[in-house]
Amino acid sequence: MIVVFRPGSEESQIQDVIERLNRYGFDVHRSSGVNQTVLGAIGVKPEFDPRNIRVMEGVAEVYRVTEPYKFASRSWKKENTVIDVGGVSIGGEEVAAIAGPCSVEDERQIHDTAAHVAACGATFLRAGAFKPRTSPYSFQGLGEQGLQWLRAAADEQGLKTISEVMEIGQIDLVARYADILQIGARNMQNFPLLKEVGKLRKPVLLKRGPSAMIDEWLMSAEYVLSEGNAQVMLCERGIRTFETYTRNTLDLSAVPVIKKRSHLPILVDPSHGTGIRGKVIPMARAAVAAGADGLMIEVHPDPDRAKSDGPQSLYFEQFTDLMAQIRLIAQAIGRVVRDAPAAA
Ligand code: PEP
Ligand code: MN
């Protein structure tokens, strides 16, 4: 941490700050010029709040130079984390394709979607059975029946599953049917839920909160990691900005930022990120080009009749096209998107 004093600050003020820093356990190195003093405080103290020093007399500015998170940081673990989900890895050379409807609606819908996305080379089937809806009058999901249909449809096609868990009481149930537990954007800072999934030894996909800064998102990942669950992947899904042409603003610059700051896999969800079907494919292509470790795409057999997020769900043919396109983009940057399996 660097502490910069105002020009002409008094020696007693500088001494007070040095004393306070020592009390917190920092080693302090002083550098004084004719008119100004700067202190370097050495010590890794993720719990320390720099405002304790910023409010002291004579202090002009305080800069943190180490991250407030540890296990999520690239400085703690240099190599990329690769998460093995029952034989399918996320975070390695392969760009994972996770696809499926917003919600499980009926057996036929999830079955047909599974068959289509598997035939295009996707490896994960997504669908919510517990839905965090803005309105209490909107479709809330089918609960356990939805999870059963999701699992059965995925198993038939050899796919892995991912589904959202909204509260602690749902963890055991969702974990029975899903290979990856999804923590939704609205729950990114539900700390009791994060701690609880941290006690599992099961992959967790942590979506970015709509107004979360990247450091806050990584601190949320830290909650899961610090409980002992190392299998955390992140998912950028758009943030709230002043722009209204899209539902959210998909922050693709988060991909290289996360890659630099963290070793965790980073995926991108352009469906929630844009909220408009016509914007999903271009942003998915861009996400792969930016280095995303995977895509999460909403696909529906009949989007115009979907019970949730129809306007942002791709038609089957669109998903087929998207997979062919990202295969080429991945190849150009030394990654791979799995080939469509040969037709039986
Ligand atoms: C979802 O993926 O089903 C979802 C609700 O997304 P988000 O939490 O990003 O809104
Ligand atoms: Mn959705």
Short mmCIF file of C-alpha atoms and ligand atoms in Angstrom, two decimals:
data_model
loop_
_atom_site.label_atom_id
_atom_site.label_comp_id
_atom_site.label_asym_id
_atom_site.label_seq_id
_atom_site.Cartn_x
_atom_site.Cartn_y
_atom_site.Cartn_z
CA MET A 1 0.00 0.00 0.00
CA ILE A 2 1.26 3.47 -0.82
CA VAL A 3 0.39 6.42 1.43
CA VAL A 4 0.90 9.90 -0.04
CA PHE A 5 0.89 12.91 2.31
CA ARG A 6 -0.27 16.41 1.46
CA PRO A 7 2.61 18.82 0.72
CA GLY A 8 3.78 20.43 3.95
CA SER A 9 2.07 17.93 6.27
CA GLU A 10 3.39 17.92 9.81
CA GLU A 11 5.92 15.43 11.18
CA SER A 12 3.52 14.48 13.98
CA GLN A 13 0.87 13.53 11.37
CA ILE A 14 3.38 11.34 9.53
CA GLN A 15 4.42 9.68 12.79
CA ASP A 16 0.77 8.98 13.68
CA VAL A 17 0.26 7.20 10.37
CA ILE A 18 3.49 5.18 10.72
CA GLU A 19 2.43 4.12 14.21
CA ARG A 20 -1.03 3.13 13.01
CA LEU A 21 0.42 1.10 10.10
CA ASN A 22 2.83 -0.68 12.43
CA ARG A 23 -0.05 -1.47 14.75
CA TYR A 24 -1.85 -3.13 11.83
CA GLY A 25 1.30 -5.19 11.22
CA PHE A 26 2.73 -3.43 8.16
CA ASP A 27 6.45 -2.82 7.60
CA VAL A 28 6.78 0.85 6.74
CA HIS A 29 9.34 2.39 4.37
CA ARG A 30 9.53 6.16 4.31
CA SER A 31 10.56 8.39 1.47
CA SER A 32 10.64 12.15 2.13
CA GLY A 33 11.42 14.92 -0.33
CA VAL A 34 11.74 18.65 0.34
CA ASN A 35 8.05 19.17 0.75
CA GLN A 36 6.32 15.83 0.54
CA THR A 37 6.40 12.37 2.11
CA VAL A 38 5.35 9.00 0.75
CA LEU A 39 5.12 5.78 2.79
CA GLY A 40 5.29 2.26 1.41
CA ALA A 41 3.44 -0.18 3.69
CA ILE A 42 4.50 -3.79 3.07
CA GLY A 43 2.40 -6.74 4.17
CA VAL A 44 -0.37 -8.87 2.71
CA LYS A 45 -3.51 -8.02 4.67
CA PRO A 46 -6.54 -8.70 2.53
CA GLU A 47 -8.86 -7.75 5.40
CA PHE A 48 -7.33 -4.28 5.79
CA ASP A 49 -9.56 -1.33 4.86
CA PRO A 50 -7.39 1.50 3.39
CA ARG A 51 -10.00 4.04 4.49
CA ASN A 52 -8.56 3.64 8.01
CA ILE A 53 -5.51 5.50 6.76
CA ARG A 54 -7.18 7.71 4.15
CA VAL A 55 -9.16 9.54 6.84
CA MET A 56 -6.08 10.44 8.93
CA GLU A 57 -4.79 14.01 9.18
CA GLY A 58 -2.23 14.97 6.55
CA VAL A 59 -2.96 12.03 4.21
CA ALA A 60 -3.70 12.96 0.59
CA GLU A 61 -4.22 9.51 -0.99
CA VAL A 62 -3.83 5.82 -0.29
CA TYR A 63 -3.28 3.25 -3.07
CA ARG A 64 -3.69 -0.46 -2.62
CA VAL A 65 -1.10 -2.36 -4.66
CA THR A 66 -2.09 -5.94 -3.76
CA GLU A 67 -5.49 -7.42 -4.57
CA PRO A 68 -8.01 -7.85 -1.76
CA TYR A 69 -8.51 -11.48 -2.87
CA LYS A 70 -5.99 -14.28 -2.59
CA PHE A 71 -7.13 -17.68 -3.88
CA ALA A 72 -8.82 -16.09 -6.92
CA SER A 73 -5.71 -14.17 -7.92
CA ARG A 74 -3.24 -14.88 -10.68
CA SER A 75 -0.44 -13.93 -8.32
CA TRP A 76 -1.40 -16.83 -6.03
CA LYS A 77 -1.77 -19.36 -8.87
CA LYS A 78 0.06 -18.66 -12.12
CA GLU A 79 -1.35 -21.40 -14.35
CA ASN A 80 -4.93 -21.42 -15.66
CA THR A 81 -7.39 -23.46 -13.66
CA VAL A 82 -8.94 -26.22 -15.73
CA ILE A 83 -12.12 -27.65 -14.25
CA ASP A 84 -13.00 -31.23 -15.06
CA VAL A 85 -16.74 -31.72 -15.21
CA GLY A 86 -17.19 -35.47 -15.48
CA GLY A 87 -14.61 -35.79 -18.24
CA VAL A 88 -15.34 -32.48 -20.02
CA SER A 89 -12.89 -29.72 -19.17
CA ILE A 90 -13.50 -26.01 -18.91
CA GLY A 91 -10.58 -23.59 -18.96
CA GLY A 92 -8.26 -25.61 -21.21
CA GLU A 93 -7.76 -25.49 -24.94
CA GLU A 94 -11.40 -26.25 -25.71
CA VAL A 95 -14.00 -23.47 -25.73
CA ALA A 96 -17.00 -24.99 -23.97
CA ALA A 97 -20.45 -24.58 -25.47
CA ILE A 98 -23.24 -24.51 -22.90
CA ALA A 99 -26.66 -24.21 -24.48
CA GLY A 100 -30.31 -24.69 -23.73
CA PRO A 101 -33.51 -22.87 -22.94
CA CYS A 102 -33.83 -20.25 -20.23
CA SER A 103 -36.15 -22.56 -18.27
CA VAL A 104 -37.23 -26.15 -18.43
CA GLU A 105 -40.85 -25.91 -19.58
CA ASP A 106 -41.84 -29.45 -20.48
CA GLU A 107 -40.26 -32.79 -21.28
CA ARG A 108 -40.49 -32.40 -25.05
CA GLN A 109 -38.98 -28.90 -25.09
CA ILE A 110 -35.88 -29.87 -23.12
CA HIS A 111 -35.49 -33.18 -24.93
CA ASP A 112 -35.62 -31.59 -28.40
CA THR A 113 -33.23 -28.84 -27.37
CA ALA A 114 -30.76 -31.33 -25.92
CA ALA A 115 -30.81 -33.36 -29.12
CA HIS A 116 -30.21 -30.28 -31.26
CA VAL A 117 -27.42 -28.67 -29.24
CA ALA A 118 -25.63 -32.02 -28.84
CA ALA A 119 -25.78 -32.54 -32.60
CA CYS A 120 -24.08 -29.15 -33.04
CA GLY A 121 -21.19 -30.03 -30.70
CA ALA A 122 -22.35 -28.45 -27.41
CA THR A 123 -21.21 -30.34 -24.32
CA PHE A 124 -23.51 -28.81 -21.66
CA LEU A 125 -27.26 -28.46 -21.43
CA ARG A 126 -28.43 -25.41 -19.50
CA ALA A 127 -31.92 -24.67 -18.17
CA GLY A 128 -33.32 -23.22 -14.99
CA ALA A 129 -35.77 -25.05 -12.74
CA PHE A 130 -35.71 -22.27 -10.14
CA LYS A 131 -36.01 -18.92 -11.89
CA PRO A 132 -35.11 -15.53 -10.41
CA ARG A 133 -37.81 -13.43 -12.12
CA THR A 134 -38.23 -9.68 -11.70
CA SER A 135 -41.98 -10.13 -11.35
CA PRO A 136 -43.54 -12.58 -8.90
CA TYR A 137 -46.29 -13.14 -11.51
CA SER A 138 -43.83 -14.47 -14.13
CA PHE A 139 -43.10 -18.18 -14.62
CA GLN A 140 -41.02 -19.30 -11.63
CA GLY A 141 -39.74 -22.64 -12.92
CA LEU A 142 -40.80 -26.26 -12.48
CA GLY A 143 -38.60 -27.16 -9.50
CA GLU A 144 -37.61 -30.81 -9.11
CA GLN A 145 -39.72 -32.02 -12.04
CA GLY A 146 -37.77 -29.61 -14.26
CA LEU A 147 -34.46 -30.88 -12.93
CA GLN A 148 -35.48 -34.48 -13.61
CA TRP A 149 -36.36 -33.69 -17.21
CA LEU A 150 -33.15 -31.70 -17.64
CA ARG A 151 -31.03 -34.61 -16.36
CA ALA A 152 -32.84 -37.22 -18.45
CA ALA A 153 -32.61 -35.14 -21.64
CA ALA A 154 -28.90 -34.49 -21.07
CA ASP A 155 -28.12 -38.14 -20.29
CA GLU A 156 -29.81 -39.29 -23.46
CA GLN A 157 -27.43 -37.08 -25.45
CA GLY A 158 -24.30 -37.54 -23.35
CA LEU A 159 -24.39 -33.92 -22.18
CA LYS A 160 -23.46 -32.46 -18.79
CA THR A 161 -25.92 -30.18 -17.03
CA ILE A 162 -25.93 -26.76 -15.40
CA SER A 163 -28.80 -25.22 -13.45
CA GLU A 164 -29.29 -22.32 -11.10
CA VAL A 165 -29.51 -22.56 -7.34
CA MET A 166 -31.16 -19.53 -5.76
CA GLU A 167 -31.04 -20.34 -2.07
CA ILE A 168 -29.27 -22.57 0.43
CA GLY A 169 -32.31 -24.83 0.81
CA GLN A 170 -32.14 -25.76 -2.90
CA ILE A 171 -28.47 -26.79 -2.98
CA ASP A 172 -28.86 -30.51 -2.25
CA LEU A 173 -31.68 -30.88 -4.73
CA VAL A 174 -30.01 -29.02 -7.60
CA ALA A 175 -26.68 -30.76 -6.89
CA ARG A 176 -28.41 -34.12 -7.36
CA TYR A 177 -29.29 -33.30 -10.97
CA ALA A 178 -26.78 -30.68 -12.11
CA ASP A 179 -23.07 -31.16 -12.83
CA ILE A 180 -22.45 -27.43 -12.37
CA LEU A 181 -24.30 -25.22 -9.92
CA GLN A 182 -25.05 -21.78 -11.31
CA ILE A 183 -25.12 -18.79 -9.00
CA GLY A 184 -27.16 -16.18 -10.84
CA ALA A 185 -26.31 -12.53 -11.29
CA ARG A 186 -28.81 -11.45 -8.64
CA ASN A 187 -27.16 -13.71 -6.07
CA MET A 188 -23.55 -12.79 -6.78
CA GLN A 189 -23.30 -11.17 -3.37
CA ASN A 190 -25.52 -13.60 -1.48
CA PHE A 191 -22.64 -14.41 0.87
CA PRO A 192 -24.33 -17.17 2.91
CA LEU A 193 -25.17 -18.97 -0.37
CA LEU A 194 -21.60 -18.53 -1.66
CA LYS A 195 -20.17 -19.97 1.56
CA GLU A 196 -22.49 -22.96 1.39
CA VAL A 197 -21.60 -23.86 -2.22
CA GLY A 198 -17.99 -23.36 -1.14
CA LYS A 199 -18.39 -26.37 1.16
CA LEU A 200 -19.26 -28.63 -1.78
CA ARG A 201 -16.73 -30.31 -4.04
CA LYS A 202 -18.68 -29.55 -7.17
CA PRO A 203 -18.15 -26.99 -9.97
CA VAL A 204 -19.79 -23.61 -9.50
CA LEU A 205 -20.44 -21.03 -12.22
CA LEU A 206 -20.59 -17.56 -10.73
CA LYS A 207 -22.31 -14.92 -12.82
CA ARG A 208 -21.32 -11.31 -12.58
CA GLY A 209 -23.85 -9.10 -10.78
CA PRO A 210 -25.47 -6.49 -13.04
CA SER A 211 -23.70 -3.66 -11.22
CA ALA A 212 -20.67 -5.46 -9.86
CA MET A 213 -17.14 -4.21 -10.35
CA ILE A 214 -14.67 -6.90 -11.35
CA ASP A 215 -12.97 -6.80 -7.95
CA GLU A 216 -16.32 -7.33 -6.22
CA TRP A 217 -17.01 -10.29 -8.52
CA LEU A 218 -13.60 -11.79 -7.70
CA MET A 219 -14.25 -11.24 -4.00
CA SER A 220 -17.44 -13.27 -4.41
CA ALA A 221 -15.41 -16.04 -6.07
CA GLU A 222 -13.07 -15.78 -3.08
CA TYR A 223 -15.99 -16.63 -0.77
CA VAL A 224 -16.43 -19.96 -2.57
CA LEU A 225 -12.70 -20.67 -2.91
CA SER A 226 -11.88 -19.81 0.68
CA GLU A 227 -14.36 -22.45 1.88
CA GLY A 228 -12.30 -25.05 0.02
CA ASN A 229 -14.15 -25.44 -3.29
CA ALA A 230 -11.54 -24.78 -5.97
CA GLN A 231 -13.87 -25.47 -8.90
CA VAL A 232 -15.11 -21.96 -9.63
CA MET A 233 -15.71 -20.49 -13.08
CA LEU A 234 -16.87 -16.96 -13.82
CA CYS A 235 -19.48 -15.82 -16.33
CA GLU A 236 -19.83 -12.31 -17.74
CA ARG A 237 -23.51 -11.69 -18.51
CA GLY A 238 -23.77 -7.96 -19.04
CA ILE A 239 -23.88 -5.04 -16.66
CA ARG A 240 -26.31 -2.18 -16.10
CA THR A 241 -25.32 0.99 -17.96
CA PHE A 242 -27.08 4.05 -19.37
CA GLU A 243 -27.54 2.33 -22.75
CA THR A 244 -31.05 1.12 -23.58
CA TYR A 245 -30.65 -0.48 -27.03
CA THR A 246 -29.65 -3.71 -25.32
CA ARG A 247 -31.03 -5.28 -22.11
CA ASN A 248 -27.57 -5.07 -20.52
CA THR A 249 -24.17 -3.97 -21.78
CA LEU A 250 -22.03 -7.04 -22.38
CA ASP A 251 -18.64 -6.13 -20.93
CA LEU A 252 -16.31 -8.19 -23.09
CA SER A 253 -13.29 -6.33 -21.81
CA ALA A 254 -13.93 -8.27 -18.59
CA VAL A 255 -12.50 -11.34 -20.36
CA PRO A 256 -8.91 -10.09 -20.75
CA VAL A 257 -9.13 -8.29 -17.41
CA ILE A 258 -10.13 -11.50 -15.61
CA LYS A 259 -7.47 -13.45 -17.51
CA LYS A 260 -4.85 -11.07 -16.18
CA ARG A 261 -6.10 -10.84 -12.60
CA SER A 262 -7.27 -14.42 -12.07
CA HIS A 263 -6.52 -18.02 -13.05
CA LEU A 264 -10.22 -18.98 -13.04
CA PRO A 265 -12.03 -19.87 -16.28
CA ILE A 266 -14.14 -17.03 -17.68
CA LEU A 267 -17.23 -17.68 -19.77
CA VAL A 268 -19.57 -15.28 -21.55
CA ASP A 269 -23.38 -15.27 -21.76
CA PRO A 270 -24.35 -13.01 -24.67
CA SER A 271 -28.03 -14.00 -24.33
CA HIS A 272 -28.62 -12.19 -21.04
CA GLY A 273 -25.82 -9.80 -21.99
CA THR A 274 -27.78 -8.34 -24.91
CA GLY A 275 -31.33 -9.58 -24.36
CA ILE A 276 -32.02 -9.49 -28.12
CA ARG A 277 -31.77 -12.53 -30.38
CA GLY A 278 -30.19 -10.62 -33.26
CA LYS A 279 -27.31 -9.41 -31.09
CA VAL A 280 -26.41 -12.79 -29.60
CA ILE A 281 -24.42 -14.28 -32.48
CA PRO A 282 -22.15 -11.27 -33.12
CA MET A 283 -21.36 -10.94 -29.41
CA ALA A 284 -20.79 -14.68 -29.05
CA ARG A 285 -18.28 -14.51 -31.90
CA ALA A 286 -16.59 -11.56 -30.24
CA ALA A 287 -16.48 -13.36 -26.90
CA VAL A 288 -14.60 -16.29 -28.40
CA ALA A 289 -12.23 -13.92 -30.17
CA ALA A 290 -11.65 -12.12 -26.84
CA GLY A 291 -10.50 -15.38 -25.24
CA ALA A 292 -13.56 -16.64 -23.39
CA ASP A 293 -13.25 -20.22 -22.10
CA GLY A 294 -16.86 -20.93 -22.93
CA LEU A 295 -20.19 -19.57 -24.06
CA MET A 296 -23.58 -19.88 -22.44
CA ILE A 297 -26.32 -19.50 -25.03
CA GLU A 298 -30.10 -19.63 -24.72
CA VAL A 299 -31.68 -21.81 -27.42
CA HIS A 300 -35.34 -22.78 -27.66
CA PRO A 301 -37.32 -24.97 -30.08
CA ASP A 302 -40.05 -22.33 -30.30
CA PRO A 303 -38.74 -19.06 -28.85
CA ASP A 304 -41.90 -17.16 -29.72
CA ARG A 305 -43.81 -19.33 -27.24
CA ALA A 306 -41.09 -19.53 -24.56
CA LYS A 307 -42.17 -19.02 -20.94
CA SER A 308 -39.07 -16.93 -20.23
CA ASP A 309 -36.52 -15.00 -22.28
CA GLY A 310 -37.93 -15.98 -25.69
CA PRO A 311 -36.78 -12.72 -27.36
CA GLN A 312 -33.14 -13.51 -26.59
CA SER A 313 -33.30 -17.24 -27.36
CA LEU A 314 -31.83 -18.51 -30.62
CA TYR A 315 -33.78 -20.62 -33.10
CA PHE A 316 -32.21 -24.03 -33.68
CA GLU A 317 -30.84 -23.07 -37.13
CA GLN A 318 -29.18 -20.00 -35.64
CA PHE A 319 -27.41 -22.13 -33.07
CA THR A 320 -26.18 -24.44 -35.81
CA ASP A 321 -24.71 -21.45 -37.67
CA LEU A 322 -23.17 -19.99 -34.53
CA MET A 323 -21.32 -23.21 -33.70
CA ALA A 324 -19.86 -23.40 -37.21
CA GLN A 325 -18.71 -19.78 -37.00
CA ILE A 326 -17.07 -20.00 -33.59
CA ARG A 327 -15.25 -23.15 -34.65
CA LEU A 328 -13.35 -21.03 -37.19
CA ILE A 329 -12.73 -18.18 -34.77
CA ALA A 330 -11.44 -20.54 -32.08
CA GLN A 331 -9.05 -22.12 -34.56
CA ALA A 332 -7.63 -18.71 -35.47
CA ILE A 333 -6.59 -18.12 -31.85
CA GLY A 334 -5.29 -21.61 -31.08
CA ARG A 335 -8.42 -22.89 -29.35
CA VAL A 336 -10.95 -25.52 -30.37
CA VAL A 337 -14.71 -25.83 -30.43
CA ARG A 338 -15.77 -29.46 -30.44
CA ASP A 339 -16.88 -30.83 -33.80
CA ALA A 340 -20.46 -31.80 -34.32
CA PRO A 341 -20.65 -35.57 -33.80
CA ALA A 342 -21.08 -37.58 -37.01
CA ALA A 343 -24.79 -38.20 -37.68
CA ALA A 344 -25.89 -41.70 -36.63
C1 PEP B 1 -29.93 -17.56 -16.32
O1 PEP B 1 -28.84 -17.81 -16.85
O2 PEP B 1 -30.89 -18.32 -16.36
C2 PEP B 1 -30.10 -16.27 -15.62
C3 PEP B 1 -31.19 -16.03 -14.90
O3 PEP B 1 -29.09 -15.41 -15.82
P1 PEP B 1 -28.62 -14.14 -14.94
O4 PEP B 1 -28.47 -14.63 -13.53
O5 PEP B 1 -27.33 -13.77 -15.60
O6 PEP B 1 -29.69 -13.09 -15.10
MN MN B 2 -32.84 -16.48 -19.19
#
